[in-house]
Amino acid sequence: MSADGGPRRLLIRDLAQLATPAGRGAPLRGVELGRVDVLEDAFLLCDDGVVAGVGRMHDLEPLAGDVDELDGRGLCAVPGLVDCHTHACFAGDRVEEFALRASGATYEELHASGGGIMSTVRATRAAGGEELVRAVRRHGRWMLRAGTTTFEAKSGYGLDLETELASLQAIREGGGVATWLGAHALPPEFDDADAYLDFALREVLPRAAELAEAADVFVERGAFDVAQARRYLEACRGAGLALRLHGDQFTEQGAVELAIELGARSVDHLEATGDRGVSQLADSAVVGVLLPASALFLGRPMPPARALVAAGAAVALATDFNPGSAFCESLPLVCSLAATQLQLSPAEALTACTVNAAHVLGRADRLGRLAQGYAADVVLLNAPDWRYLAYHLGGDVVSQVVVAGVPVELP
Amino acid sequence: MSADGGPRRLLIRDLAQLATPAGRGAPLRGVELGRVDVLEDAFLLCDDGVVAGVGRMHDLEPLAGDVDELDGRGLCAVPGLVDCHTHACFAGDRVEEFALRASGATYEELHASGGGIMSTVRATRAAGGEELVRAVRRHGRWMLRAGTTTFEAKSGYGLDLETELASLQAIREGGGVATWLGAHALPPEFDDADAYLDFALREVLPRAAELAEAADVFVERGAFDVAQARRYLEACRGAGLALRLHGDQFTEQGAVELAIELGARSVDHLEATGDRGVSQLADSAVVGVLLPASALFLGRPMPPARALVAAGAAVALATDFNPGSAFCESLPLVCSLAATQLQLSPAEALTACTVNAAHVLGRADRLGRLAQGYAADVVLLNAPDWRYLAYHLGGDVVSQVVVAGVPVELP
């Protein structure tokens, strides 16, 4: 609220450019994915947390009443970035495993050294709820520094009742959108995936469903197979959760077909997806979430992004931020990877980590565009052209972030 | 100087870790490349711009007289990073070309759209000397933000007398180490490379040699061949300049042999270097400068880094910062790429962008180590383990930078 008690207004003026995905609705696909509206010498007016108007400076009419102003000279505005796939709730790190892998250690050697998901499960179980809240908040500040104003985060490093619930609670308290990744890996107490799922669906799901918006499962050799994933996801759907899948990261196990069959919001990773999966996804309403930072981090092949877009699939981009396979919270870097490794244009990349990512989180009606009525979440880029978001590889491109119409102090 | 007129002292205390390349001399190679000394709970004492001592906190003796203190809790210290290969003196950008390439444009289409080196030559020639100084200073601030305390920069976007000299002058005024890249490309006024070299060596070299420390040449199909490079470099050596070469970026043209024959300090790029070049380089004193950000930016193969190191070659890492093929000033990102794409350990990466890079710039006697008598250039990482330098992909890892014993304000 402003000093006079009215709604708070903010005018961002004299922007070099204002760029926002064009097209209507979500998810965007095909040529619509690559259409971005660019206004030069632009303004953005925020009123009570919402975008009240955008336009060219010479069309700006005098504003009555109190308005805070932000000088946008030399800056470009894009929508606050939306990270729709992270594992931001964890304790500890995996820097030792990272160094061993860089030195050529095999998967088995990493495991023998105490690495892998289970090392993070141990650290996360050992952390209390308060430590997890602090971790999510710290990671959220890192993301904000990189222009992410909305992030999803998954549980999945607890895999027991107490830690899964503490993780989902920490994600909510830390400002994230919570996804229950109850089927991330088989915890050490169980030697049978079905027995673990019996437990998870009976004991954890009823309470997880009160904290999370979606459920997720890792469909992969050594994790969960399609039959197990179907049972898990159907139960989660029955409890009111939206559905997501980790699929085709290393091998095709049928995750794409299952995602389509169950009407999932997304299937994520797709590094191993072949032609058949590409065309199935293109004919569906499921969004393919691409995670190039993870492929880079592990030195693995990139997902077939260009083929997916060309076939008409809806794609989103996310970081996959996690301690083991993508210690990277930067969506600008992901946009650079999209342009250099995935053959996506900067415009396609922007749409993929704004409108389409918001759709994956069920928020495309209010996030992902700089247009009237949308949340006034804005990233101001230190650049003469908004495409520096992808062009300035590893650069410190984020100058300022506005959340719900309020400029925030960057950490 | 301190208030009392004595030399200024700074104590960085309670560091989580202090990490510095082990071994003596430079360049380091083989197992020495991967040896880093790590002190936990450490201090670093700077006196009059130089490292006066490092050690464990419990070994710190009381200091008499005035000493400024810097709280290192939660931070790790590594040597100020040295970027030994950049093209930081240019005007304009190439974001349009970047976007076209991301969308699948061919080299010919990029050229037809006005892209390529010549577009930067046009913009750089059109800029005045003052604009070039501002550009170098801006880029130097970006590098400092990313932990680079010493950077080399090349001319080569002028290719006429006035702009080459203005570029070298701007690099010096902007705080860089100047390299004359007179043989970067054939400027439009010439249709014959030998005729251009006649001009460059007769008109530009005598004055460039007063401003630059080294000379560099782009040996490649469509640029300069080995005979032309030999003529250029021999003349430059005669004028007192150290020698560098861009070699094997796209094709092997004999740059490695020429570098060895002429006793060059380095041969840079090496993405196309085969087994023979690897073993030749390993048997020589020439440093192979690896530029993985450039390979990533162009979607090209990575250089054979692991093979070079295994064979015993001395390697350095640099950004190749330039507007066309590597708009990236971040050595931390380069270290991440080294660990994920080049199979170099974080320790090898650190040595490669400190001690070995300093050697390429003829400064290994005073730069690249946190050891007594070396320049007190220090990067404080926001991390519990120094290897986050490589592990935290795209992260905002640099918390504070100290240059010559003085903490500097990060932009």
Tab-separated table of N, CA and C in Angstrom, chain B residues 183-186 192-197 201 216-234 244-248 251-259 261-262:
chain	number	residue	atom	x	y	z
B	183	ALA	N	47.254	-9.759	-37.233
B	183	ALA	CA	46.897	-10.738	-38.255
B	183	ALA	C	45.686	-11.561	-37.796
B	184	HIS	N	44.556	-10.855	-37.619
B	184	HIS	CA	43.306	-11.479	-37.167
B	184	HIS	C	42.469	-11.889	-38.376
B	185	ALA	N	42.385	-10.993	-39.338
B	185	ALA	CA	41.586	-11.237	-40.547
B	185	ALA	C	42.078	-10.267	-41.605
B	186	LEU	N	41.662	-10.514	-42.811
B	186	LEU	CA	42.042	-9.633	-43.917
B	186	LEU	C	41.042	-8.490	-43.981
B	192	ASP	N	44.530	-9.291	-50.678
B	192	ASP	CA	45.652	-10.224	-50.652
B	192	ASP	C	46.300	-10.178	-49.268
B	193	ALA	N	46.392	-11.363	-48.647
B	193	ALA	CA	46.883	-11.415	-47.269
B	193	ALA	C	48.329	-10.944	-47.174
B	194	ASP	N	49.156	-11.281	-48.173
B	194	ASP	CA	50.555	-10.856	-48.108
B	194	ASP	C	50.693	-9.346	-48.229
B	195	ALA	N	49.881	-8.772	-49.083
B	195	ALA	CA	49.924	-7.313	-49.216
B	195	ALA	C	49.500	-6.646	-47.916
B	196	TYR	N	48.459	-7.221	-47.266
B	196	TYR	CA	48.049	-6.664	-45.971
B	196	TYR	C	49.171	-6.786	-44.947
B	197	LEU	N	49.843	-7.949	-44.920
B	197	LEU	CA	50.933	-8.124	-43.952
B	197	LEU	C	52.081	-7.160	-44.249
B	201	LEU	N	53.178	-4.934	-41.144
B	201	LEU	CA	54.518	-5.038	-40.558
B	201	LEU	C	55.313	-3.752	-40.767
B	216	ASP	N	49.968	-11.813	-31.947
B	216	ASP	CA	49.139	-13.004	-32.139
B	216	ASP	C	48.675	-13.032	-33.588
B	217	VAL	N	48.416	-14.260	-34.090
B	217	VAL	CA	47.993	-14.423	-35.484
B	217	VAL	C	46.966	-15.544	-35.544
B	218	PHE	N	45.975	-15.384	-36.414
B	218	PHE	CA	44.928	-16.382	-36.594
B	218	PHE	C	45.305	-17.268	-37.782
B	219	VAL	N	45.814	-18.472	-37.457
B	219	VAL	CA	46.216	-19.412	-38.506
B	219	VAL	C	45.006	-20.290	-38.826
B	220	GLU	N	44.430	-20.067	-39.987
B	220	GLU	CA	43.225	-20.833	-40.340
B	220	GLU	C	42.939	-20.621	-41.813
B	221	ARG	N	42.288	-21.603	-42.412
B	221	ARG	CA	41.772	-21.454	-43.755
B	221	ARG	C	40.934	-20.174	-43.833
B	222	GLY	N	41.210	-19.333	-44.793
B	222	GLY	CA	40.442	-18.090	-44.909
B	222	GLY	C	41.012	-16.963	-44.078
B	223	ALA	N	41.998	-17.267	-43.233
B	223	ALA	CA	42.660	-16.196	-42.466
B	223	ALA	C	44.118	-16.141	-42.937
B	224	PHE	N	45.072	-16.662	-42.170
B	224	PHE	CA	46.483	-16.628	-42.566
B	224	PHE	C	47.058	-18.042	-42.555
B	225	ASP	N	47.892	-18.332	-43.557
B	225	ASP	CA	48.505	-19.659	-43.607
B	225	ASP	C	49.822	-19.652	-42.821
B	226	VAL	N	50.448	-20.800	-42.745
B	226	VAL	CA	51.633	-20.938	-41.897
B	226	VAL	C	52.775	-20.057	-42.381
B	227	ALA	N	52.967	-19.970	-43.698
B	227	ALA	CA	54.065	-19.140	-44.211
B	227	ALA	C	53.843	-17.672	-43.844
B	228	GLN	N	52.589	-17.232	-44.004
B	228	GLN	CA	52.283	-15.836	-43.646
B	228	GLN	C	52.440	-15.620	-42.142
B	229	ALA	N	51.978	-16.593	-41.365
B	229	ALA	CA	52.094	-16.474	-39.909
B	229	ALA	C	53.561	-16.423	-39.494
B	230	ARG	N	54.404	-17.249	-40.156
B	230	ARG	CA	55.817	-17.259	-39.807
B	230	ARG	C	56.438	-15.886	-40.081
B	231	ARG	N	56.127	-15.339	-41.232
B	231	ARG	CA	56.686	-14.030	-41.571
B	231	ARG	C	56.246	-12.972	-40.549
B	232	TYR	N	54.965	-12.981	-40.247
B	232	TYR	CA	54.417	-12.007	-39.287
B	232	TYR	C	55.081	-12.165	-37.917
B	233	LEU	N	55.116	-13.408	-37.427
B	233	LEU	CA	55.622	-13.635	-36.072
B	233	LEU	C	57.124	-13.369	-35.982
B	234	GLU	N	57.875	-13.729	-37.030
B	234	GLU	CA	59.317	-13.465	-36.971
B	234	GLU	C	59.597	-11.964	-36.904
B	244	ARG	N	52.238	-15.485	-29.794
B	244	ARG	CA	51.070	-16.335	-29.550
B	244	ARG	C	50.451	-16.694	-30.900
B	245	LEU	N	49.709	-17.770	-30.938
B	245	LEU	CA	49.003	-18.142	-32.172
B	245	LEU	C	47.602	-18.641	-31.850
B	246	HIS	N	46.617	-18.250	-32.690
B	246	HIS	CA	45.336	-18.941	-32.748
B	246	HIS	C	45.530	-20.111	-33.704
B	247	GLY	N	45.403	-21.352	-33.201
B	247	GLY	CA	45.632	-22.480	-34.083
B	247	GLY	C	44.662	-23.627	-33.884
B	248	ASP	N	44.434	-24.361	-34.947
B	248	ASP	CA	43.606	-25.578	-34.910
B	248	ASP	C	42.195	-25.319	-34.377
B	251	THR	N	40.443	-26.231	-38.339
B	251	THR	CA	41.228	-27.215	-39.085
B	251	THR	C	42.691	-27.121	-38.668
B	252	GLU	N	43.414	-28.233	-38.804
B	252	GLU	CA	44.850	-28.241	-38.514
B	252	GLU	C	45.609	-27.694	-39.718
B	253	GLN	N	46.302	-26.581	-39.505
B	253	GLN	CA	47.035	-25.946	-40.600
B	253	GLN	C	48.525	-25.882	-40.303
B	254	GLY	N	48.961	-26.479	-39.198
B	254	GLY	CA	50.382	-26.433	-38.867
B	254	GLY	C	50.738	-25.402	-37.815
B	255	ALA	N	49.747	-24.872	-37.140
B	255	ALA	CA	50.026	-23.832	-36.142
B	255	ALA	C	50.816	-24.380	-34.964
B	256	VAL	N	50.543	-25.628	-34.566
B	256	VAL	CA	51.259	-26.196	-33.423
B	256	VAL	C	52.753	-26.292	-33.743
B	257	GLU	N	53.094	-26.843	-34.900
B	257	GLU	CA	54.515	-26.947	-35.286
B	257	GLU	C	55.164	-25.567	-35.349
B	258	LEU	N	54.440	-24.611	-35.910
B	258	LEU	CA	55.005	-23.267	-36.037
B	258	LEU	C	55.243	-22.645	-34.658
B	259	ALA	N	54.281	-22.843	-33.762
B	259	ALA	CA	54.432	-22.309	-32.407
B	259	ALA	C	55.688	-22.867	-31.750
B	261	GLU	N	58.330	-24.246	-33.330
B	261	GLU	CA	59.499	-23.794	-34.087
B	261	GLU	C	59.947	-22.402	-33.647
B	262	LEU	N	58.973	-21.533	-33.406
B	262	LEU	CA	59.312	-20.143	-33.093
B	262	LEU	C	59.427	-19.876	-31.591
